[in-house]
mmCIF file of C-alpha atoms and ligand atoms in Angstrom:
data_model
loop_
_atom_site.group_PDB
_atom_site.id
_atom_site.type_symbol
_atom_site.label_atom_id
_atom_site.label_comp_id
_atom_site.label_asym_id
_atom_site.label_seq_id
_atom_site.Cartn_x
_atom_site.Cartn_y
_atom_site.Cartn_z
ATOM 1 C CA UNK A 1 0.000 0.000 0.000
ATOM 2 C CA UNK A 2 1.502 3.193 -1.156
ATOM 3 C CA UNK A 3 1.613 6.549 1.018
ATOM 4 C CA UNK A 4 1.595 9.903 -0.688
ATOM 5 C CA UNK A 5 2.756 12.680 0.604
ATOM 6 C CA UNK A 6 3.635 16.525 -0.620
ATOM 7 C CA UNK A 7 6.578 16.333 -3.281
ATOM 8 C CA UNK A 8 10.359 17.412 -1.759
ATOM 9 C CA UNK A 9 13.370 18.570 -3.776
ATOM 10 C CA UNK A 10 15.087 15.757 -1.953
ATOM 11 C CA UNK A 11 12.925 13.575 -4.597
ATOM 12 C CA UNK A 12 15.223 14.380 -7.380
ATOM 13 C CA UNK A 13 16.704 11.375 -8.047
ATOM 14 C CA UNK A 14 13.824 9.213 -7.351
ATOM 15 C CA UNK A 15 11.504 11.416 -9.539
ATOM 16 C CA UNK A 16 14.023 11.356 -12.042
ATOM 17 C CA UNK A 17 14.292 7.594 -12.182
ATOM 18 C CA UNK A 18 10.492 7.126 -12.382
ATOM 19 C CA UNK A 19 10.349 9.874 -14.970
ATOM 20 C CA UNK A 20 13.140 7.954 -17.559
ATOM 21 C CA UNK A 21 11.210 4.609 -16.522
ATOM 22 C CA UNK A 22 7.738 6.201 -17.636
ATOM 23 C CA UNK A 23 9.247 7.506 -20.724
ATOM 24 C CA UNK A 24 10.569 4.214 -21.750
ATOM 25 C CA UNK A 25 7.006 3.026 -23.159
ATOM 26 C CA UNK A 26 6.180 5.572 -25.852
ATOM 27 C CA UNK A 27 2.599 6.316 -25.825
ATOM 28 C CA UNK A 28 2.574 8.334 -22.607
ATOM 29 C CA UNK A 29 4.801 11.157 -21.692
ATOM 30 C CA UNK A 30 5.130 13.468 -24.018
ATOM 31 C CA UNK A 31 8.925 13.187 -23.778
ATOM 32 C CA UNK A 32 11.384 10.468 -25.019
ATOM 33 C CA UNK A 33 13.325 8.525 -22.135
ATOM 34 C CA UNK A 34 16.291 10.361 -23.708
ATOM 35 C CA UNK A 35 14.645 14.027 -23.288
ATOM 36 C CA UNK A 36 14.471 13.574 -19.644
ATOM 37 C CA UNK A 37 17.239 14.649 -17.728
ATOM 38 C CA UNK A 38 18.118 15.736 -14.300
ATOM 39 C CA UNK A 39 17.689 19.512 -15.292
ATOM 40 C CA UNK A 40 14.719 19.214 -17.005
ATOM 41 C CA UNK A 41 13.107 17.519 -13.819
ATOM 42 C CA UNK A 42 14.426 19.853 -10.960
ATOM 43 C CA UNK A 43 13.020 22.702 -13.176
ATOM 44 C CA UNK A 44 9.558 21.230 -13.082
ATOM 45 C CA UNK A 45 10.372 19.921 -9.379
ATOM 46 C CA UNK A 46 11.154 23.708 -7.854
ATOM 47 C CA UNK A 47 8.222 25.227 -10.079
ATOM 48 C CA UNK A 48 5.279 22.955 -8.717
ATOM 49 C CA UNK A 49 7.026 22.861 -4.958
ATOM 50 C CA UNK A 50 7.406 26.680 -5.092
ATOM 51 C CA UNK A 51 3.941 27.919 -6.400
ATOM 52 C CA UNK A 52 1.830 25.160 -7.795
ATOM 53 C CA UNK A 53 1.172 21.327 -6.606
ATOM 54 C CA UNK A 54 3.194 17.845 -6.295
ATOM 55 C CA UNK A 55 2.416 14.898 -4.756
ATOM 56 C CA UNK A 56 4.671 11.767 -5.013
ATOM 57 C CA UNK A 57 3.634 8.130 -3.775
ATOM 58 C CA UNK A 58 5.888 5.934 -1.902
ATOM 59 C CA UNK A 59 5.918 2.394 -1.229
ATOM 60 C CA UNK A 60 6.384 0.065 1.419
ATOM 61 C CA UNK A 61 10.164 -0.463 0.526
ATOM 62 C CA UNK A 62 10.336 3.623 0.477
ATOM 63 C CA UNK A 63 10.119 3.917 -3.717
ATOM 64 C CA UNK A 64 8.641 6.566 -5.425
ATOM 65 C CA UNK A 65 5.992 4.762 -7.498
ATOM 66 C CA UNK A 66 4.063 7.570 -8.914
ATOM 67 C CA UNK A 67 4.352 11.208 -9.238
ATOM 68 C CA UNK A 68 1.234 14.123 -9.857
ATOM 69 C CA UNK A 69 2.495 17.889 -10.391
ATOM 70 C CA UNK A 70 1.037 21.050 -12.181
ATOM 71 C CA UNK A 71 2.728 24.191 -12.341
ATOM 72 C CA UNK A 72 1.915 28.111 -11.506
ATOM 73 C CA UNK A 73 2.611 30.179 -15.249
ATOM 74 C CA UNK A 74 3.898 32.825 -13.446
ATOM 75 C CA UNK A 75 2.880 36.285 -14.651
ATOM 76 C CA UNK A 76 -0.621 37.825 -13.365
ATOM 77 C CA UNK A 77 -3.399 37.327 -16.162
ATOM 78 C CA UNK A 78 -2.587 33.687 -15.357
ATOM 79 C CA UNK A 79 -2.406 33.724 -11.484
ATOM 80 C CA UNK A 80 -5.999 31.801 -11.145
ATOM 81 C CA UNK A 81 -4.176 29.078 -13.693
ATOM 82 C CA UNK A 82 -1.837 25.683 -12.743
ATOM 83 C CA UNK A 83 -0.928 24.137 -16.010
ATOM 84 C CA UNK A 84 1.200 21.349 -17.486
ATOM 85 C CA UNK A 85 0.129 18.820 -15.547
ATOM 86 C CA UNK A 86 1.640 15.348 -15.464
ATOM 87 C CA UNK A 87 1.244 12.456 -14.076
ATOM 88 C CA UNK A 88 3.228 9.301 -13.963
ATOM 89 C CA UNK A 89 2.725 5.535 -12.353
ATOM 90 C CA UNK A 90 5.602 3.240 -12.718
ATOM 91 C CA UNK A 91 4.958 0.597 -14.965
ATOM 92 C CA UNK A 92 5.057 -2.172 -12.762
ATOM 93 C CA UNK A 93 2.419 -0.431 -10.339
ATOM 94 C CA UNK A 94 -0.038 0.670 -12.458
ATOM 95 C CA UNK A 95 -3.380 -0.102 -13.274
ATOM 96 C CA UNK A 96 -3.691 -0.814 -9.459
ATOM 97 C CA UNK A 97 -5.390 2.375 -8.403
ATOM 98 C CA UNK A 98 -2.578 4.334 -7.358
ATOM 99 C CA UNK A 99 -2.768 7.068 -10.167
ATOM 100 C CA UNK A 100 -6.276 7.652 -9.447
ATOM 101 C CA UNK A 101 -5.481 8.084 -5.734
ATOM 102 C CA UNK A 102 -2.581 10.753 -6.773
ATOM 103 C CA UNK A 103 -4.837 12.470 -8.598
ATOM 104 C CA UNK A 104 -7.754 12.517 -6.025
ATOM 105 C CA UNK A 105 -4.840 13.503 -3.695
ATOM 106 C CA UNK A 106 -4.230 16.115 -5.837
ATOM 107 C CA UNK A 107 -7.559 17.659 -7.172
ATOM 108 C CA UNK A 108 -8.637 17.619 -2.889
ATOM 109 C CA UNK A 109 -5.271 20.006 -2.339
ATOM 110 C CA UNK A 110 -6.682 22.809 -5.179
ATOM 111 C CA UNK A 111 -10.132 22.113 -3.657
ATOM 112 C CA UNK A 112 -9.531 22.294 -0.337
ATOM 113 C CA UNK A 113 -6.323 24.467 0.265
ATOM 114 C CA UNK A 114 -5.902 26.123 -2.920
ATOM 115 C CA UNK A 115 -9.096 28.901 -3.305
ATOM 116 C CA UNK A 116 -6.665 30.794 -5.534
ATOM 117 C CA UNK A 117 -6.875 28.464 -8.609
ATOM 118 C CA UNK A 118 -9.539 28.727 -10.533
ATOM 119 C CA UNK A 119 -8.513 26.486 -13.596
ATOM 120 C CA UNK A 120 -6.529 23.329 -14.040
ATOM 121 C CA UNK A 121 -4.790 22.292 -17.561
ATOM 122 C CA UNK A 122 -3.734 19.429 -19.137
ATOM 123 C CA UNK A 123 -2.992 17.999 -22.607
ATOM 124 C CA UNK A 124 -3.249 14.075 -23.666
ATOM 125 C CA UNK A 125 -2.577 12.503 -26.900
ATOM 126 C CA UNK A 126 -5.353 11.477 -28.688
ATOM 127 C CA UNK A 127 -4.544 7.644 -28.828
ATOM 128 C CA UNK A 128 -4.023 7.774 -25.142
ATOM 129 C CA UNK A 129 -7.870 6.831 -24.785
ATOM 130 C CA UNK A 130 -7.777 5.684 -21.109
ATOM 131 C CA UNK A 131 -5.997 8.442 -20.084
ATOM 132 C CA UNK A 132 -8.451 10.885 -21.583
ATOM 133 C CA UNK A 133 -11.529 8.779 -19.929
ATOM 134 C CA UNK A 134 -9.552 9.084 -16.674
ATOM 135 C CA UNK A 135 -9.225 12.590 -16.742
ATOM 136 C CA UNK A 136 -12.972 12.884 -17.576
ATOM 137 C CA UNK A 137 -13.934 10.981 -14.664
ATOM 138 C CA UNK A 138 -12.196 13.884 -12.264
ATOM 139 C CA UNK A 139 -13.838 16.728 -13.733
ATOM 140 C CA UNK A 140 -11.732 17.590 -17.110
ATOM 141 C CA UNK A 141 -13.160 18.547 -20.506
ATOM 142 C CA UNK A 142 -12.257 18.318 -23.642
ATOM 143 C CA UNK A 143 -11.388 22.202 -24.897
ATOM 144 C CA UNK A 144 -10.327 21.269 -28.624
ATOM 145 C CA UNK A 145 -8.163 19.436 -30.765
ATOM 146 C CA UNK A 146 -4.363 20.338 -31.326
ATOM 147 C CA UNK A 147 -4.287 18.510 -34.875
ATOM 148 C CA UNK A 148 -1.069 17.136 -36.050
ATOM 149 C CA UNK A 149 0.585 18.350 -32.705
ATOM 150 C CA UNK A 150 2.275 14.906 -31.116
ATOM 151 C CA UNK A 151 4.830 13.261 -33.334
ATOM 152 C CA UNK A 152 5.231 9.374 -32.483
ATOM 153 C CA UNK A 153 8.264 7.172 -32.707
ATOM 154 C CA UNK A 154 7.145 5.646 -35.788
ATOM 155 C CA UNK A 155 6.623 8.977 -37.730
ATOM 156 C CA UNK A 156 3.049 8.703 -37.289
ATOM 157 C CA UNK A 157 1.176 12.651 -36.120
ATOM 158 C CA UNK A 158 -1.869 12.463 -34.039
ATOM 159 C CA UNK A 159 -3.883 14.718 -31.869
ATOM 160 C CA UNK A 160 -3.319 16.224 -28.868
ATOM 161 C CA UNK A 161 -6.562 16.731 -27.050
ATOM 162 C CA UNK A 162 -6.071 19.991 -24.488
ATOM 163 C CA UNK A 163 -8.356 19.525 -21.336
ATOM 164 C CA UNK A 164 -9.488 21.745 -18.333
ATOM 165 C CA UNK A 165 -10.822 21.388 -15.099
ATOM 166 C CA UNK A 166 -12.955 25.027 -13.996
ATOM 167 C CA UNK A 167 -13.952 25.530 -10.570
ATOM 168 C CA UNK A 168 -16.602 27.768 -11.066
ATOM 169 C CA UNK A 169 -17.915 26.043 -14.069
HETATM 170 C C1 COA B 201 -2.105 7.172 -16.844
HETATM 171 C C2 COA B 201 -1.546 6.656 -15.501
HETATM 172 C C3 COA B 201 -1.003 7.812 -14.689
HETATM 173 C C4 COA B 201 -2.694 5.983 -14.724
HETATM 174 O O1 COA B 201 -2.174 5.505 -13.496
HETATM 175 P P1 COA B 201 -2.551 4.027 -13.008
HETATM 176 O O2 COA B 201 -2.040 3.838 -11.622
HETATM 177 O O3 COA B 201 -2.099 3.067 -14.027
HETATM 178 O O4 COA B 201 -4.147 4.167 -13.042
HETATM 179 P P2 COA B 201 -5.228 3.508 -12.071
HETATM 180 O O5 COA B 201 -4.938 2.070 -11.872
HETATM 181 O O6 COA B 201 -5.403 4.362 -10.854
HETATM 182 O O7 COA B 201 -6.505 3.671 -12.951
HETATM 183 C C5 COA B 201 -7.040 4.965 -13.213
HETATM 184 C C6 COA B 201 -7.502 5.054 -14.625
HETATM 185 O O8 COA B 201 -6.382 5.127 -15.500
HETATM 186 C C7 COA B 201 -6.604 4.296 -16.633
HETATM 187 N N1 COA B 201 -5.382 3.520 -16.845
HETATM 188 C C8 COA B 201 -4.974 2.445 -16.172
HETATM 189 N N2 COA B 201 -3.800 2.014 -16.665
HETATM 190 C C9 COA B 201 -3.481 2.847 -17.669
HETATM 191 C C10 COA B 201 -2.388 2.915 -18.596
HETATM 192 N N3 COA B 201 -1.388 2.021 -18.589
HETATM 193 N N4 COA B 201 -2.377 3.921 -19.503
HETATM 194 C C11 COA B 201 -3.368 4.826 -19.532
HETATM 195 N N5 COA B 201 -4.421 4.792 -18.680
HETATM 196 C C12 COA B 201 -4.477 3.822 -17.767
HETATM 197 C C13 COA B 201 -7.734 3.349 -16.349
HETATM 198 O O9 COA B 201 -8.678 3.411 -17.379
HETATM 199 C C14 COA B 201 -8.317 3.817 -15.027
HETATM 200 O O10 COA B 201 -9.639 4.214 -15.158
HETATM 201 P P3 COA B 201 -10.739 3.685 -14.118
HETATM 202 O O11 COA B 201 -10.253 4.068 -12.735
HETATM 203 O O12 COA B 201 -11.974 4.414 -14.515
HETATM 204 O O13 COA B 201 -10.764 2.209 -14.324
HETATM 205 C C15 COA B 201 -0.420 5.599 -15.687
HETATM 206 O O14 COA B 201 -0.934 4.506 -16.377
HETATM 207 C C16 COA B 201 0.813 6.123 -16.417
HETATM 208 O O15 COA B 201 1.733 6.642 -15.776
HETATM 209 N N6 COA B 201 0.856 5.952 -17.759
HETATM 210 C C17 COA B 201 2.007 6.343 -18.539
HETATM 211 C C18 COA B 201 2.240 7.831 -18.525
HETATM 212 C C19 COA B 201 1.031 8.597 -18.992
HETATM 213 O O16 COA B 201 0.311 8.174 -19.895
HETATM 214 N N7 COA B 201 0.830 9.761 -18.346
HETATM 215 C C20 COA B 201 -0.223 10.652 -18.726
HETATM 216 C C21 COA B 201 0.239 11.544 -19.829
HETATM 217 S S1 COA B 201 -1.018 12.727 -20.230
#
Protein backbone atom coordinates (compact mmCIF):
# COMPACT_ATOMS: atom_id res chain seq x y z
CA UNK A 1 0.00 0.00 0.00
CA UNK A 2 1.50 3.19 -1.16
CA UNK A 3 1.61 6.55 1.02
CA UNK A 4 1.59 9.90 -0.69
CA UNK A 5 2.76 12.68 0.60
CA UNK A 6 3.64 16.53 -0.62
CA UNK A 7 6.58 16.33 -3.28
CA UNK A 8 10.36 17.41 -1.76
CA UNK A 9 13.37 18.57 -3.78
CA UNK A 10 15.09 15.76 -1.95
CA UNK A 11 12.93 13.58 -4.60
CA UNK A 12 15.22 14.38 -7.38
CA UNK A 13 16.70 11.37 -8.05
CA UNK A 14 13.82 9.21 -7.35
CA UNK A 15 11.50 11.42 -9.54
CA UNK A 16 14.02 11.36 -12.04
CA UNK A 17 14.29 7.59 -12.18
CA UNK A 18 10.49 7.13 -12.38
CA UNK A 19 10.35 9.87 -14.97
CA UNK A 20 13.14 7.95 -17.56
CA UNK A 21 11.21 4.61 -16.52
CA UNK A 22 7.74 6.20 -17.64
CA UNK A 23 9.25 7.51 -20.72
CA UNK A 24 10.57 4.21 -21.75
CA UNK A 25 7.01 3.03 -23.16
CA UNK A 26 6.18 5.57 -25.85
CA UNK A 27 2.60 6.32 -25.83
CA UNK A 28 2.57 8.33 -22.61
CA UNK A 29 4.80 11.16 -21.69
CA UNK A 30 5.13 13.47 -24.02
CA UNK A 31 8.93 13.19 -23.78
CA UNK A 32 11.38 10.47 -25.02
CA UNK A 33 13.33 8.52 -22.13
CA UNK A 34 16.29 10.36 -23.71
CA UNK A 35 14.65 14.03 -23.29
CA UNK A 36 14.47 13.57 -19.64
CA UNK A 37 17.24 14.65 -17.73
CA UNK A 38 18.12 15.74 -14.30
CA UNK A 39 17.69 19.51 -15.29
CA UNK A 40 14.72 19.21 -17.01
CA UNK A 41 13.11 17.52 -13.82
CA UNK A 42 14.43 19.85 -10.96
CA UNK A 43 13.02 22.70 -13.18
CA UNK A 44 9.56 21.23 -13.08
CA UNK A 45 10.37 19.92 -9.38
CA UNK A 46 11.15 23.71 -7.85
CA UNK A 47 8.22 25.23 -10.08
CA UNK A 48 5.28 22.96 -8.72
CA UNK A 49 7.03 22.86 -4.96
CA UNK A 50 7.41 26.68 -5.09
CA UNK A 51 3.94 27.92 -6.40
CA UNK A 52 1.83 25.16 -7.80
CA UNK A 53 1.17 21.33 -6.61
CA UNK A 54 3.19 17.84 -6.30
CA UNK A 55 2.42 14.90 -4.76
CA UNK A 56 4.67 11.77 -5.01
CA UNK A 57 3.63 8.13 -3.77
CA UNK A 58 5.89 5.93 -1.90
CA UNK A 59 5.92 2.39 -1.23
CA UNK A 60 6.38 0.07 1.42
CA UNK A 61 10.16 -0.46 0.53
CA UNK A 62 10.34 3.62 0.48
CA UNK A 63 10.12 3.92 -3.72
CA UNK A 64 8.64 6.57 -5.43
CA UNK A 65 5.99 4.76 -7.50
CA UNK A 66 4.06 7.57 -8.91
CA UNK A 67 4.35 11.21 -9.24
CA UNK A 68 1.23 14.12 -9.86
CA UNK A 69 2.49 17.89 -10.39
CA UNK A 70 1.04 21.05 -12.18
CA UNK A 71 2.73 24.19 -12.34
CA UNK A 72 1.91 28.11 -11.51
CA UNK A 73 2.61 30.18 -15.25
CA UNK A 74 3.90 32.83 -13.45
CA UNK A 75 2.88 36.29 -14.65
CA UNK A 76 -0.62 37.82 -13.37
CA UNK A 77 -3.40 37.33 -16.16
CA UNK A 78 -2.59 33.69 -15.36
CA UNK A 79 -2.41 33.72 -11.48
CA UNK A 80 -6.00 31.80 -11.14
CA UNK A 81 -4.18 29.08 -13.69
CA UNK A 82 -1.84 25.68 -12.74
CA UNK A 83 -0.93 24.14 -16.01
CA UNK A 84 1.20 21.35 -17.49
CA UNK A 85 0.13 18.82 -15.55
CA UNK A 86 1.64 15.35 -15.46
CA UNK A 87 1.24 12.46 -14.08
CA UNK A 88 3.23 9.30 -13.96
CA UNK A 89 2.73 5.53 -12.35
CA UNK A 90 5.60 3.24 -12.72
CA UNK A 91 4.96 0.60 -14.97
CA UNK A 92 5.06 -2.17 -12.76
CA UNK A 93 2.42 -0.43 -10.34
CA UNK A 94 -0.04 0.67 -12.46
CA UNK A 95 -3.38 -0.10 -13.27
CA UNK A 96 -3.69 -0.81 -9.46
CA UNK A 97 -5.39 2.38 -8.40
CA UNK A 98 -2.58 4.33 -7.36
CA UNK A 99 -2.77 7.07 -10.17
CA UNK A 100 -6.28 7.65 -9.45
CA UNK A 101 -5.48 8.08 -5.73
CA UNK A 102 -2.58 10.75 -6.77
CA UNK A 103 -4.84 12.47 -8.60
CA UNK A 104 -7.75 12.52 -6.03
CA UNK A 105 -4.84 13.50 -3.70
CA UNK A 106 -4.23 16.11 -5.84
CA UNK A 107 -7.56 17.66 -7.17
CA UNK A 108 -8.64 17.62 -2.89
CA UNK A 109 -5.27 20.01 -2.34
CA UNK A 110 -6.68 22.81 -5.18
CA UNK A 111 -10.13 22.11 -3.66
CA UNK A 112 -9.53 22.29 -0.34
CA UNK A 113 -6.32 24.47 0.26
CA UNK A 114 -5.90 26.12 -2.92
CA UNK A 115 -9.10 28.90 -3.31
CA UNK A 116 -6.67 30.79 -5.53
CA UNK A 117 -6.88 28.46 -8.61
CA UNK A 118 -9.54 28.73 -10.53
CA UNK A 119 -8.51 26.49 -13.60
CA UNK A 120 -6.53 23.33 -14.04
CA UNK A 121 -4.79 22.29 -17.56
CA UNK A 122 -3.73 19.43 -19.14
CA UNK A 123 -2.99 18.00 -22.61
CA UNK A 124 -3.25 14.07 -23.67
CA UNK A 125 -2.58 12.50 -26.90
CA UNK A 126 -5.35 11.48 -28.69
CA UNK A 127 -4.54 7.64 -28.83
CA UNK A 128 -4.02 7.77 -25.14
CA UNK A 129 -7.87 6.83 -24.78
CA UNK A 130 -7.78 5.68 -21.11
CA UNK A 131 -6.00 8.44 -20.08
CA UNK A 132 -8.45 10.88 -21.58
CA UNK A 133 -11.53 8.78 -19.93
CA UNK A 134 -9.55 9.08 -16.67
CA UNK A 135 -9.22 12.59 -16.74
CA UNK A 136 -12.97 12.88 -17.58
CA UNK A 137 -13.93 10.98 -14.66
CA UNK A 138 -12.20 13.88 -12.26
CA UNK A 139 -13.84 16.73 -13.73
CA UNK A 140 -11.73 17.59 -17.11
CA UNK A 141 -13.16 18.55 -20.51
CA UNK A 142 -12.26 18.32 -23.64
CA UNK A 143 -11.39 22.20 -24.90
CA UNK A 144 -10.33 21.27 -28.62
CA UNK A 145 -8.16 19.44 -30.77
CA UNK A 146 -4.36 20.34 -31.33
CA UNK A 147 -4.29 18.51 -34.88
CA UNK A 148 -1.07 17.14 -36.05
CA UNK A 149 0.59 18.35 -32.70
CA UNK A 150 2.28 14.91 -31.12
CA UNK A 151 4.83 13.26 -33.33
CA UNK A 152 5.23 9.37 -32.48
CA UNK A 153 8.26 7.17 -32.71
CA UNK A 154 7.15 5.65 -35.79
CA UNK A 155 6.62 8.98 -37.73
CA UNK A 156 3.05 8.70 -37.29
CA UNK A 157 1.18 12.65 -36.12
CA UNK A 158 -1.87 12.46 -34.04
CA UNK A 159 -3.88 14.72 -31.87
CA UNK A 160 -3.32 16.22 -28.87
CA UNK A 161 -6.56 16.73 -27.05
CA UNK A 162 -6.07 19.99 -24.49
CA UNK A 163 -8.36 19.53 -21.34
CA UNK A 164 -9.49 21.74 -18.33
CA UNK A 165 -10.82 21.39 -15.10
CA UNK A 166 -12.95 25.03 -14.00
CA UNK A 167 -13.95 25.53 -10.57
CA UNK A 168 -16.60 27.77 -11.07
CA UNK A 169 -17.92 26.04 -14.07
C1 LIG B 1 -2.11 7.17 -16.84
C2 LIG B 1 -1.55 6.66 -15.50
C3 LIG B 1 -1.00 7.81 -14.69
C4 LIG B 1 -2.69 5.98 -14.72
O1 LIG B 1 -2.17 5.51 -13.50
P1 LIG B 1 -2.55 4.03 -13.01
O2 LIG B 1 -2.04 3.84 -11.62
O3 LIG B 1 -2.10 3.07 -14.03
O4 LIG B 1 -4.15 4.17 -13.04
P2 LIG B 1 -5.23 3.51 -12.07
O5 LIG B 1 -4.94 2.07 -11.87
O6 LIG B 1 -5.40 4.36 -10.85
O7 LIG B 1 -6.50 3.67 -12.95
C5 LIG B 1 -7.04 4.96 -13.21
C6 LIG B 1 -7.50 5.05 -14.63
O8 LIG B 1 -6.38 5.13 -15.50
C7 LIG B 1 -6.60 4.30 -16.63
N1 LIG B 1 -5.38 3.52 -16.84
C8 LIG B 1 -4.97 2.45 -16.17
N2 LIG B 1 -3.80 2.01 -16.67
C9 LIG B 1 -3.48 2.85 -17.67
C10 LIG B 1 -2.39 2.92 -18.60
N3 LIG B 1 -1.39 2.02 -18.59
N4 LIG B 1 -2.38 3.92 -19.50
C11 LIG B 1 -3.37 4.83 -19.53
N5 LIG B 1 -4.42 4.79 -18.68
C12 LIG B 1 -4.48 3.82 -17.77
C13 LIG B 1 -7.73 3.35 -16.35
O9 LIG B 1 -8.68 3.41 -17.38
C14 LIG B 1 -8.32 3.82 -15.03
O10 LIG B 1 -9.64 4.21 -15.16
P3 LIG B 1 -10.74 3.68 -14.12
O11 LIG B 1 -10.25 4.07 -12.73
O12 LIG B 1 -11.97 4.41 -14.51
O13 LIG B 1 -10.76 2.21 -14.32
C15 LIG B 1 -0.42 5.60 -15.69
O14 LIG B 1 -0.93 4.51 -16.38
C16 LIG B 1 0.81 6.12 -16.42
O15 LIG B 1 1.73 6.64 -15.78
N6 LIG B 1 0.86 5.95 -17.76
C17 LIG B 1 2.01 6.34 -18.54
C18 LIG B 1 2.24 7.83 -18.52
C19 LIG B 1 1.03 8.60 -18.99
O16 LIG B 1 0.31 8.17 -19.90
N7 LIG B 1 0.83 9.76 -18.35
C20 LIG B 1 -0.22 10.65 -18.73
C21 LIG B 1 0.24 11.54 -19.83
S1 LIG B 1 -1.02 12.73 -20.23
Amino acid sequence: MASLRKTELGDLDAVFGLYRNVAGRPGGLARLETEIDKDFVRRFLRRAIDSGVAFVAVSDDGDIDGEIHAVSPGIFCFSHVLTDLTIAVHPAAQSRGLGRQLFETFMREIMESRPDIDRVELIARESNARALLFYESLGFVREGEFRRRIRNVDGSLESDIPMAWIRHA
